[in-house]
mmCIF file of C-alpha atoms in Angstrom:
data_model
loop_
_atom_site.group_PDB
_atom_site.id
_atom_site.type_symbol
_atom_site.label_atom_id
_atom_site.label_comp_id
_atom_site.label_asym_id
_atom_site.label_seq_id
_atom_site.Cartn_x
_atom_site.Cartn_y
_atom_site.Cartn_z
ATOM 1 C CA UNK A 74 -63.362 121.814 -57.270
ATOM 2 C CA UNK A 75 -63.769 121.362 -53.124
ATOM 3 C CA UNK A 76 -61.583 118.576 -51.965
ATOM 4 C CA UNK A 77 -64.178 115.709 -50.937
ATOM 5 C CA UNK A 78 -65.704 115.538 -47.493
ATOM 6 C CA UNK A 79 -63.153 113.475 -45.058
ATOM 7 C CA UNK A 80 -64.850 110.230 -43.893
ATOM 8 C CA UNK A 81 -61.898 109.399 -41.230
ATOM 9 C CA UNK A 82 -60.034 111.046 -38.248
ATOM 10 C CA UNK A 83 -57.380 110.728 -36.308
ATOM 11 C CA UNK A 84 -58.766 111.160 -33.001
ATOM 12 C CA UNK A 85 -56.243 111.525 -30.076
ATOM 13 C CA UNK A 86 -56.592 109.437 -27.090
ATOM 14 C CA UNK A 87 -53.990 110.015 -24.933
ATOM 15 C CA UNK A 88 -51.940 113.001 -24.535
ATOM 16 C CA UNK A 89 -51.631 116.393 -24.695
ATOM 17 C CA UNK A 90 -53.852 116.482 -27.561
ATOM 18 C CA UNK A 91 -56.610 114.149 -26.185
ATOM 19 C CA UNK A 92 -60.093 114.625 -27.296
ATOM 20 C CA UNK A 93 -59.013 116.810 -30.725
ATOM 21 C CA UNK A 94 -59.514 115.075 -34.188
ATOM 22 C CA UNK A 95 -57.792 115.673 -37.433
ATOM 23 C CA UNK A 96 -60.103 114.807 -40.599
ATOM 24 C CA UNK A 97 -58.217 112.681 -43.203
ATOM 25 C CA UNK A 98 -59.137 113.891 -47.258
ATOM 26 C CA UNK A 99 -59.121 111.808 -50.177
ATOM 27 C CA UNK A 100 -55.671 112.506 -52.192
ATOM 28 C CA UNK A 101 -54.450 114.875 -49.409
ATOM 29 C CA UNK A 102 -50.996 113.974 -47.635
ATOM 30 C CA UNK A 103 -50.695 115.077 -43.909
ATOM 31 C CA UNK A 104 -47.709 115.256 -42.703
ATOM 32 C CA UNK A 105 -47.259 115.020 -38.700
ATOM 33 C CA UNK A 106 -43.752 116.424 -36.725
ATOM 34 C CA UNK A 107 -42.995 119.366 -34.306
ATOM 35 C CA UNK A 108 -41.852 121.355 -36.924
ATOM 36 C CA UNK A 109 -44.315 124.683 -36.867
ATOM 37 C CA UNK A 110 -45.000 124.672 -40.666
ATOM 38 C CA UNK A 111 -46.614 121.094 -41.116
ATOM 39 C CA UNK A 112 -49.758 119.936 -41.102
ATOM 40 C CA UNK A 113 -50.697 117.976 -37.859
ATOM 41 C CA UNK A 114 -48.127 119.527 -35.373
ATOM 42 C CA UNK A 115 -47.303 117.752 -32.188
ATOM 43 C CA UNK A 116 -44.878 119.802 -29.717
ATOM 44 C CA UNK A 117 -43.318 117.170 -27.851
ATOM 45 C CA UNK A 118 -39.284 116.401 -27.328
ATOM 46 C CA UNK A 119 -40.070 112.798 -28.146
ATOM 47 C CA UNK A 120 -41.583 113.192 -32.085
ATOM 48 C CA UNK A 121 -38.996 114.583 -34.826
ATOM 49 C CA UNK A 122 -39.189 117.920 -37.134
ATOM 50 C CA UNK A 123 -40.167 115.241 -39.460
ATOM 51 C CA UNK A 124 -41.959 112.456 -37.673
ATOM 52 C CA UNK A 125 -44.740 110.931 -40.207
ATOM 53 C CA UNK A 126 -46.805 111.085 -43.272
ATOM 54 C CA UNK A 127 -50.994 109.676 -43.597
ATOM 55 C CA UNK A 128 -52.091 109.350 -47.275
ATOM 56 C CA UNK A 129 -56.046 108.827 -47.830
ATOM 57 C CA UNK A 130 -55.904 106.284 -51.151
ATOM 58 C CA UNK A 131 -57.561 103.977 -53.019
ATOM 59 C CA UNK A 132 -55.411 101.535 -51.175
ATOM 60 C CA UNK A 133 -56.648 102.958 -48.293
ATOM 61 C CA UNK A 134 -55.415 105.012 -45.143
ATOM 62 C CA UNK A 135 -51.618 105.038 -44.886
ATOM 63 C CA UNK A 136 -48.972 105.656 -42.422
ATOM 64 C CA UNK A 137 -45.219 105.971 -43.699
ATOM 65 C CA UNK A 138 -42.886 106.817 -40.893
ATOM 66 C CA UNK A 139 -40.111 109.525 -42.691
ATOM 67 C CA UNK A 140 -37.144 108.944 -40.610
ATOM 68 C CA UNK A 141 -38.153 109.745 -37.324
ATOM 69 C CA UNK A 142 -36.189 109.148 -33.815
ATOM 70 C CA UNK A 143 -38.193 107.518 -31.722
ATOM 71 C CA UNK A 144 -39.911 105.620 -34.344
ATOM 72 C CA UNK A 145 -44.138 105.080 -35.245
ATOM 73 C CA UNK A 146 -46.020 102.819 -33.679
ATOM 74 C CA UNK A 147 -49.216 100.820 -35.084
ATOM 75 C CA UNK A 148 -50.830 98.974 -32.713
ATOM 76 C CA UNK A 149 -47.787 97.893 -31.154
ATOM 77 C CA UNK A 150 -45.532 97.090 -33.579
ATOM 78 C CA UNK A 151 -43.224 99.670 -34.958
ATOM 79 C CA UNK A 152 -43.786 100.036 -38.653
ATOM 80 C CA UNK A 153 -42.226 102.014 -41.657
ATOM 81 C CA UNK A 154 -45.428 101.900 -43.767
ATOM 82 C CA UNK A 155 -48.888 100.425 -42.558
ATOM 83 C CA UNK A 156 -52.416 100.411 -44.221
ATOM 84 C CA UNK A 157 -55.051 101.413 -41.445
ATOM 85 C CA UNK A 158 -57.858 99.814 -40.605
ATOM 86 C CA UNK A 159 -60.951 101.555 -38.581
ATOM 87 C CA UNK A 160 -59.951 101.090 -34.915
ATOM 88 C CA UNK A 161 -56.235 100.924 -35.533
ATOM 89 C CA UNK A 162 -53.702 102.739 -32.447
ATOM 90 C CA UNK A 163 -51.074 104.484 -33.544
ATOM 91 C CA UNK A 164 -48.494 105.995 -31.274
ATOM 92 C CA UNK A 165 -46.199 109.101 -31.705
ATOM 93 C CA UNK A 166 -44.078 110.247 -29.059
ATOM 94 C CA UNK A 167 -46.522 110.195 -25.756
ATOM 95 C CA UNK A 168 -49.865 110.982 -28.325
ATOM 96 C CA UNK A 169 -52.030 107.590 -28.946
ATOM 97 C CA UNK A 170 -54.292 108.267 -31.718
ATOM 98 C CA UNK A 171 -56.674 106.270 -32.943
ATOM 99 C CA UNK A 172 -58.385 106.049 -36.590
ATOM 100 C CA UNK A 173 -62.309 106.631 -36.345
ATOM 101 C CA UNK A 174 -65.090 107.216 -39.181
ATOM 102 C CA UNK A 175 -66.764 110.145 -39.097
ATOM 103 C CA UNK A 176 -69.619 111.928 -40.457
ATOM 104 C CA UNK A 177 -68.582 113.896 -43.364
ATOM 105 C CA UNK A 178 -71.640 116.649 -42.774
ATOM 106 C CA UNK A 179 -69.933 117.418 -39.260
ATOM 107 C CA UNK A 180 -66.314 117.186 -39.925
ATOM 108 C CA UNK A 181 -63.825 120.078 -38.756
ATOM 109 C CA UNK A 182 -61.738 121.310 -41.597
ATOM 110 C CA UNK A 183 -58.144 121.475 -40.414
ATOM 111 C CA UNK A 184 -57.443 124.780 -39.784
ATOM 112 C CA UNK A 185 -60.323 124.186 -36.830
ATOM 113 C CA UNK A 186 -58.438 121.079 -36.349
ATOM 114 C CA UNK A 187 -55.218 122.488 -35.498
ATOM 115 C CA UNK A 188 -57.037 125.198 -33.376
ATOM 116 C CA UNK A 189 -58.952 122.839 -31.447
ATOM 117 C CA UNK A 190 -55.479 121.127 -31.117
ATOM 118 C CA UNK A 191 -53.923 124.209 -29.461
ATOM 119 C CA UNK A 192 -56.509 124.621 -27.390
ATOM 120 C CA UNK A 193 -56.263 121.509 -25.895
ATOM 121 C CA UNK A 194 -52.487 121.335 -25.639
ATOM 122 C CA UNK A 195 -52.693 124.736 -23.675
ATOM 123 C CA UNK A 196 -55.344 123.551 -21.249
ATOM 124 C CA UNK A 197 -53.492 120.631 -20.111
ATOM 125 C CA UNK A 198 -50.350 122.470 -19.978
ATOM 126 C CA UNK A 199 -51.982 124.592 -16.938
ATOM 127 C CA UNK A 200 -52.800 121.358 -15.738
ATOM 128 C CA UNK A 201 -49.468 119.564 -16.053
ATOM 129 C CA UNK A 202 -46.288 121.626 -16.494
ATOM 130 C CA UNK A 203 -44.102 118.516 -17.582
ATOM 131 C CA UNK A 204 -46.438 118.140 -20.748
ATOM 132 C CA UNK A 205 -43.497 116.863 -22.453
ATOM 133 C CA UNK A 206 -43.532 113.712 -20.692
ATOM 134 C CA UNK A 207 -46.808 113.238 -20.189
ATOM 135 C CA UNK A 208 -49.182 110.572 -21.248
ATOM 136 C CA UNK A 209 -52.668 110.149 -20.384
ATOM 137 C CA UNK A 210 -56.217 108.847 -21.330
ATOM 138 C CA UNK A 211 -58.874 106.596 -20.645
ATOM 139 C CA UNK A 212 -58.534 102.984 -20.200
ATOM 140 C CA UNK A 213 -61.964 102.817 -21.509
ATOM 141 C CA UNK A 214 -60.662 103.981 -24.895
ATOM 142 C CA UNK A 215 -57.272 101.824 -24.278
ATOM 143 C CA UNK A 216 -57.279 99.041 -22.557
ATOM 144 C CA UNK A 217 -54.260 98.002 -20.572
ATOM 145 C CA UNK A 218 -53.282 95.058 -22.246
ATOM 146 C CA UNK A 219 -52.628 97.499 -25.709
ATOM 147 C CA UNK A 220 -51.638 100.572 -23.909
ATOM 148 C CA UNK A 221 -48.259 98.014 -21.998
ATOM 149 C CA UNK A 222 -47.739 96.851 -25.642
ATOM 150 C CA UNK A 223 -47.403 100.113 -26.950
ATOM 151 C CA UNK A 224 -45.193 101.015 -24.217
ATOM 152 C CA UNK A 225 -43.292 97.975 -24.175
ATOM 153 C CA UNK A 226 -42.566 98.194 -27.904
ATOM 154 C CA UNK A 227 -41.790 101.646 -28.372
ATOM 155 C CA UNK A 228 -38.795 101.087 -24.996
ATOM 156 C CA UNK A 229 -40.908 103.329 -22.002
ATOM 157 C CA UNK A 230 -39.831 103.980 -19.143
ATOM 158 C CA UNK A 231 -41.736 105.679 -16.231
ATOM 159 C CA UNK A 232 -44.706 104.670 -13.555
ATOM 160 C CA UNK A 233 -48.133 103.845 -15.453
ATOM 161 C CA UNK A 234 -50.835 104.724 -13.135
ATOM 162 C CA UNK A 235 -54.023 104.412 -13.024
ATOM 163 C CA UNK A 236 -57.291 105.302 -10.735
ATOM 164 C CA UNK A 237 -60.163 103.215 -11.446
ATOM 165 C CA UNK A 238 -62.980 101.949 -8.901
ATOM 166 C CA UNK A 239 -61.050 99.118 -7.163
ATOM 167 C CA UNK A 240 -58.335 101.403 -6.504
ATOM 168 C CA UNK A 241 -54.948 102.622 -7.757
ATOM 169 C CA UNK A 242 -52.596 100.769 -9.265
ATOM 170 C CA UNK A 243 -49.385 101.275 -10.452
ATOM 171 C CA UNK A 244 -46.979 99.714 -13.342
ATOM 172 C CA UNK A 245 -43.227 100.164 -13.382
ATOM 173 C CA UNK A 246 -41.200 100.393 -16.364
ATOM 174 C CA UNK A 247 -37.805 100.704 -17.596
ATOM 175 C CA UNK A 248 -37.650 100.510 -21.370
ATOM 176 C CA UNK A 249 -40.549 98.850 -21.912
ATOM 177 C CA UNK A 250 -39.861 96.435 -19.376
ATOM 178 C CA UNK A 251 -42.183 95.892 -16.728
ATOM 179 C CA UNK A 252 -40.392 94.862 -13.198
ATOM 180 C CA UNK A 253 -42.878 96.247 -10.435
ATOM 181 C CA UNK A 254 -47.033 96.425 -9.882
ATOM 182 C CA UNK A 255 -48.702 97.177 -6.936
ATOM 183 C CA UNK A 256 -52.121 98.217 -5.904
ATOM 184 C CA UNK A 257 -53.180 100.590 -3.104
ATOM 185 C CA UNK A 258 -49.147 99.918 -2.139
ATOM 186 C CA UNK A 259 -50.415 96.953 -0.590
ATOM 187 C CA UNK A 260 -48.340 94.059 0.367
ATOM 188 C CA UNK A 261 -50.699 91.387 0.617
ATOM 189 C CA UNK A 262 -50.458 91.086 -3.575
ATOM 190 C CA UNK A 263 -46.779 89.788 -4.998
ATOM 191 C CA UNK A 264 -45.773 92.179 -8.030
ATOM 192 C CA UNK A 265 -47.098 89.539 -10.185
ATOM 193 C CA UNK A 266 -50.321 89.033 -8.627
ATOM 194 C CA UNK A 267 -50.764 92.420 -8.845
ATOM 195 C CA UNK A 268 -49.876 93.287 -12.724
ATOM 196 C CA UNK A 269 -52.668 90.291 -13.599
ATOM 197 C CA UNK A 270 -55.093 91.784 -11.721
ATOM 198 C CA UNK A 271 -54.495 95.656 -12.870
ATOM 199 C CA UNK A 272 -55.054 93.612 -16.396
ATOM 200 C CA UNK A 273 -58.347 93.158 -15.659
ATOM 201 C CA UNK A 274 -59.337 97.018 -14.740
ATOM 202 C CA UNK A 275 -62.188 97.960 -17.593
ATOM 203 C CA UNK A 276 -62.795 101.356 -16.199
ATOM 204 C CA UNK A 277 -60.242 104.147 -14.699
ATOM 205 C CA UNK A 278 -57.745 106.777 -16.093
ATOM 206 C CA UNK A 279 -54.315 106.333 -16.336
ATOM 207 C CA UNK A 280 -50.842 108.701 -16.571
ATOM 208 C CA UNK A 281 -47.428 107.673 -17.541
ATOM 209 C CA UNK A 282 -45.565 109.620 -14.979
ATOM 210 C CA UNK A 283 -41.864 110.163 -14.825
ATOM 211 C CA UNK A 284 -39.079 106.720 -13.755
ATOM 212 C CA UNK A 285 -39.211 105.890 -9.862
ATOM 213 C CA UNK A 286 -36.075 105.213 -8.850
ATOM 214 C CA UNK A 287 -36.930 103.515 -5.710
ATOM 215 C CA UNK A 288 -35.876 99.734 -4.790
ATOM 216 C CA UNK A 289 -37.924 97.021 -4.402
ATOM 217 C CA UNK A 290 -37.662 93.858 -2.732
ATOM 218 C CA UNK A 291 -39.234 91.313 -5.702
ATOM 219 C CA UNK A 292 -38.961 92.031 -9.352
ATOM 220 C CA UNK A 293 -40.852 90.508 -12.175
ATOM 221 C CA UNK A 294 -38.465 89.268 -14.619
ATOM 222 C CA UNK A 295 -40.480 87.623 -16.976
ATOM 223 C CA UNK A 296 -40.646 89.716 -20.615
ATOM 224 C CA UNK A 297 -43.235 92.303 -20.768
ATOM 225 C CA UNK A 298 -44.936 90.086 -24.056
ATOM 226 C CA UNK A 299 -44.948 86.907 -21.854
ATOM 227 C CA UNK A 300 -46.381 88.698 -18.876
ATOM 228 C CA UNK A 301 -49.331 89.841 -20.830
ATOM 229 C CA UNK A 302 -49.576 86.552 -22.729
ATOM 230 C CA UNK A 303 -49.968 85.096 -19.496
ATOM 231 C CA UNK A 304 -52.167 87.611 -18.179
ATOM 232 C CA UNK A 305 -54.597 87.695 -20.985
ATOM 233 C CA UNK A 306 -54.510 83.678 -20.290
ATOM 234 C CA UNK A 307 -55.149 83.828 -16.918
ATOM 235 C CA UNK A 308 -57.938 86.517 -17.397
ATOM 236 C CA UNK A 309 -59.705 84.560 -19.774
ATOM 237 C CA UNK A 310 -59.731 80.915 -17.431
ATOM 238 C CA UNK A 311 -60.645 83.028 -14.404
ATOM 239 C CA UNK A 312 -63.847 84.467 -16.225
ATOM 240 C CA UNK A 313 -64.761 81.441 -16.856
ATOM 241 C CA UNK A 314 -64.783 79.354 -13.666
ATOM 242 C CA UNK A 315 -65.861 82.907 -11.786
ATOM 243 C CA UNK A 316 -69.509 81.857 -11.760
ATOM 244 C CA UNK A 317 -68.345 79.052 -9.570
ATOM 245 C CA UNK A 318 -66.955 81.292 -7.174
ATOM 246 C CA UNK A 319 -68.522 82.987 -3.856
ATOM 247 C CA UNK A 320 -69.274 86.671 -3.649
ATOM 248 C CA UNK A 321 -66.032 88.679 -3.083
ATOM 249 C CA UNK A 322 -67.568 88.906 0.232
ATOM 250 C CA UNK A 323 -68.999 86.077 1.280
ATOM 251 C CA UNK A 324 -68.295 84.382 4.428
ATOM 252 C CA UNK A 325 -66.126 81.554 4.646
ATOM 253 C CA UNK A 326 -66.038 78.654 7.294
ATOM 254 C CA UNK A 327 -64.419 74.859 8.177
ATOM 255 C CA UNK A 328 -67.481 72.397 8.824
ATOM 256 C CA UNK A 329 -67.714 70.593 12.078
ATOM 257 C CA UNK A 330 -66.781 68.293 12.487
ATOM 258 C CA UNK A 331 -64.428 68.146 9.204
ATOM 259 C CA UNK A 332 -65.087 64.657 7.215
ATOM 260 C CA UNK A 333 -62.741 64.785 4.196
ATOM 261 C CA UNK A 334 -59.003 63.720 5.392
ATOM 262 C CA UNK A 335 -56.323 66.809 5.658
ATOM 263 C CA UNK A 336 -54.206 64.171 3.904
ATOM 264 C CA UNK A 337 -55.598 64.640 0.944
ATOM 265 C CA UNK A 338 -54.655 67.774 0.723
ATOM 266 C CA UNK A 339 -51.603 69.053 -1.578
ATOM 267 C CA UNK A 340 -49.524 71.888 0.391
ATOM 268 C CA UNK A 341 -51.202 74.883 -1.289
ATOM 269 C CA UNK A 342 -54.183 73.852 -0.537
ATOM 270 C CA UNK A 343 -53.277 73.548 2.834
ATOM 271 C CA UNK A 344 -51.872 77.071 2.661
ATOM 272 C CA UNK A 345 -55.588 78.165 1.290
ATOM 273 C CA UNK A 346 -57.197 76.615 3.839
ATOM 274 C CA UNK A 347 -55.000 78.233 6.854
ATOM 275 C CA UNK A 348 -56.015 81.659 4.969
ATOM 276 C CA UNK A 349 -59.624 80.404 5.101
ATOM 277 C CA UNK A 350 -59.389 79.721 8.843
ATOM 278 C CA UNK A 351 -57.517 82.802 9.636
ATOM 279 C CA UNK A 352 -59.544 85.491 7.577
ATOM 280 C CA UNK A 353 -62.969 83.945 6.943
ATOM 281 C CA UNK A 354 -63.979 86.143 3.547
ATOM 282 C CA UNK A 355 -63.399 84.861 -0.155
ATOM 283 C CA UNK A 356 -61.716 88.055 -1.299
ATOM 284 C CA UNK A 357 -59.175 88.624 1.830
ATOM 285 C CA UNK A 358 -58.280 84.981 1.252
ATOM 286 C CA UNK A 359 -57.667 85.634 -2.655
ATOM 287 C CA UNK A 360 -55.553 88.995 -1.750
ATOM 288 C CA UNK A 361 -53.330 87.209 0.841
ATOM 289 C CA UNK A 362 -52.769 83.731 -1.151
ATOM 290 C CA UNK A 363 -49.460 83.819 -2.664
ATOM 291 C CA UNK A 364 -50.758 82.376 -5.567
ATOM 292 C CA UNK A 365 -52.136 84.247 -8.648
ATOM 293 C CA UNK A 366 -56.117 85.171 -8.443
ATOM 294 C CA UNK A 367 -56.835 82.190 -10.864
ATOM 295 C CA UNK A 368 -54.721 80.010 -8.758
ATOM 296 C CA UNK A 369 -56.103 80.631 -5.517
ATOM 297 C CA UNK A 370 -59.649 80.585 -7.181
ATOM 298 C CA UNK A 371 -59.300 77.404 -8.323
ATOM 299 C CA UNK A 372 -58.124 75.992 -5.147
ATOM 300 C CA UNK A 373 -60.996 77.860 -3.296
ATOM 301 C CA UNK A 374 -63.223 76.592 -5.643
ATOM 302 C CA UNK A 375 -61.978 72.766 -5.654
ATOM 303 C CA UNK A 376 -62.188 73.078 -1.270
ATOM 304 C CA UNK A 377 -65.711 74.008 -1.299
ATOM 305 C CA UNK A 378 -66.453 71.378 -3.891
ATOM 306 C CA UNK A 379 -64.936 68.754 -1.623
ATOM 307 C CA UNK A 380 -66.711 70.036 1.467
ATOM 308 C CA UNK A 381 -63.532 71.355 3.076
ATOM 309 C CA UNK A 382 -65.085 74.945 3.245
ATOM 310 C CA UNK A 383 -68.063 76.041 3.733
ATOM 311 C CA UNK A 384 -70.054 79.487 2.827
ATOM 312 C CA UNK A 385 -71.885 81.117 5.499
ATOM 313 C CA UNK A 386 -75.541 81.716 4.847
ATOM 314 C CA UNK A 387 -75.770 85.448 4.360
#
């Protein structure tokens, strides 16, 4: 009797392997390593003869990890043995892969799998010689936020970069730890500043390129978890006071004369309004504040409200 039609993938997202699938059968194991002679084979330094083992069961889809190195990776957490759920990220050596339904009419059986898999590995080889420590993909199909957990979890180290429309950013690592971020290597935005605001990039590629050793002046020393706890916080406030805020770039003047009493004014919001005076447009006041985005939102936000700054008429 035929083995039943496979109605879930593995799909790879990032790597070396990105855009191949593997179909998953009822009562079939798969077993995934760089060993030549297995069934899903990844040829990286980082993933072990050995690495790990899907089962298609009643339970469900499962992932056993069989004593690998570097350990697998479900959506962040390292596990031994997970049940999958449709949309789950797993992560073995640089490859993210991510479990998809499929329809069974079109699947590729997995000898066309594996050669679809080869294929793939040998075209971006041409492209990128140090495939072995290469991780790429779409932050479409990952966002940030889960790709730095992954990373962070499973100990990375390396440069995350990414090109998207409002420029390129870049993430420093070392093991998992995230200590630099800068955008366009500009200096107006604190490392900080600028690791909240790559958070909120919805569209670009990225590549985890090899350590920088170079020194920088300012840190972040904050855990990678609590950076991203606080991002993801700060992400969701400033969406929703962002309505209340001018165009990006909008005009920005002091009335004259100036009613409301300097006095009143706490020392940041002094700061704000020196930036206001000096540069005149909502988002070169944002870059420049030392404050976070949300911060220097809100304070923009509050001056206007209290007639301390004015919009220009476009």
């Amino acid at each position: 009797m035929a083995p039943p039609n496979p109605t879930y993938a593995l799909r790879f997202i990032s790597g070396k392997y990105q855009g191949g699938e593997f179909p998953l059968r009822a009562n079939r194991d798969i077993i995934i390593g760089r060993s030549s002679d297995l069934d899903m084979v990844l040829i990286e330094d980082m993933v072990s003869r050995k690495h790990a083992k899907i089962q298609t069961t009643e339970e469900g889809v499962i992932i056993t990890d069989i004593g690998s190195t570097n350990g697998t990776f479900v959506n962040g957490e390292r596990v031994q043995r997970a049940v999958l759920k449709e949309g789950d990220r797993i992560l073995i050596g640089t490859s993210i892969l991510k479990l998809v339904s499929i329809d069974p009419s079109s699947a590729l059986s997995e000898t066309e799998a594996r050669h679809q898999m080869e294929k793939r590995a040998a075209a971006q080889g041409q492209r990128t010689p140090s495939t072995s420590r290469a991780m790429s993909g779409s932050i479409e199909e990952i966002p940030l936020p889960d790709l730095l957990q992954l990373l962070s979890t499973s100990k990375r180290s390396g440069v995350l970069s990414i090109r998207g429309p409002e420029g390129h950013g870049q993430i420093y690592l070392r093991k998992g730890q995230i200590y630099y971020a800068t955008i366009d290597d500009s200096f107006d935005l604190a490392p900080r500043k600028a690791a909240f605001r790559l958070l909120t990039w919805e569209r670009g590629q990225f590549d985890l390129e090899p350590p920088d050793d170079k020194s920088v002046l300012e840190e972040i020393t904050e855990s990678t978890e609590a950076l991203l706890m606080e991002g993801m916080r700060q992400l969701d406030e400033f969406r929703r006071i962002e309505p209340q805020l001018p165009r990006r770039d909008a005009l920005l003047d002091i009335p004259r004369p100036l009613d409301p009493p300097l006095r009143a004014l706490r020392p940041h919001e002094l700061d704000l309004l020196q930036l206001v005076i000096n540069l005149g447009q909502v988002q070169s006041v944002i870059d420049r504040s030392p404050a976070t985005d949300l911060e220097a939102a809100q304070a923009l936000i509050g001056l206007i409200s209290r007639d301390y700054v004015i919009v220009k008429p476009r």
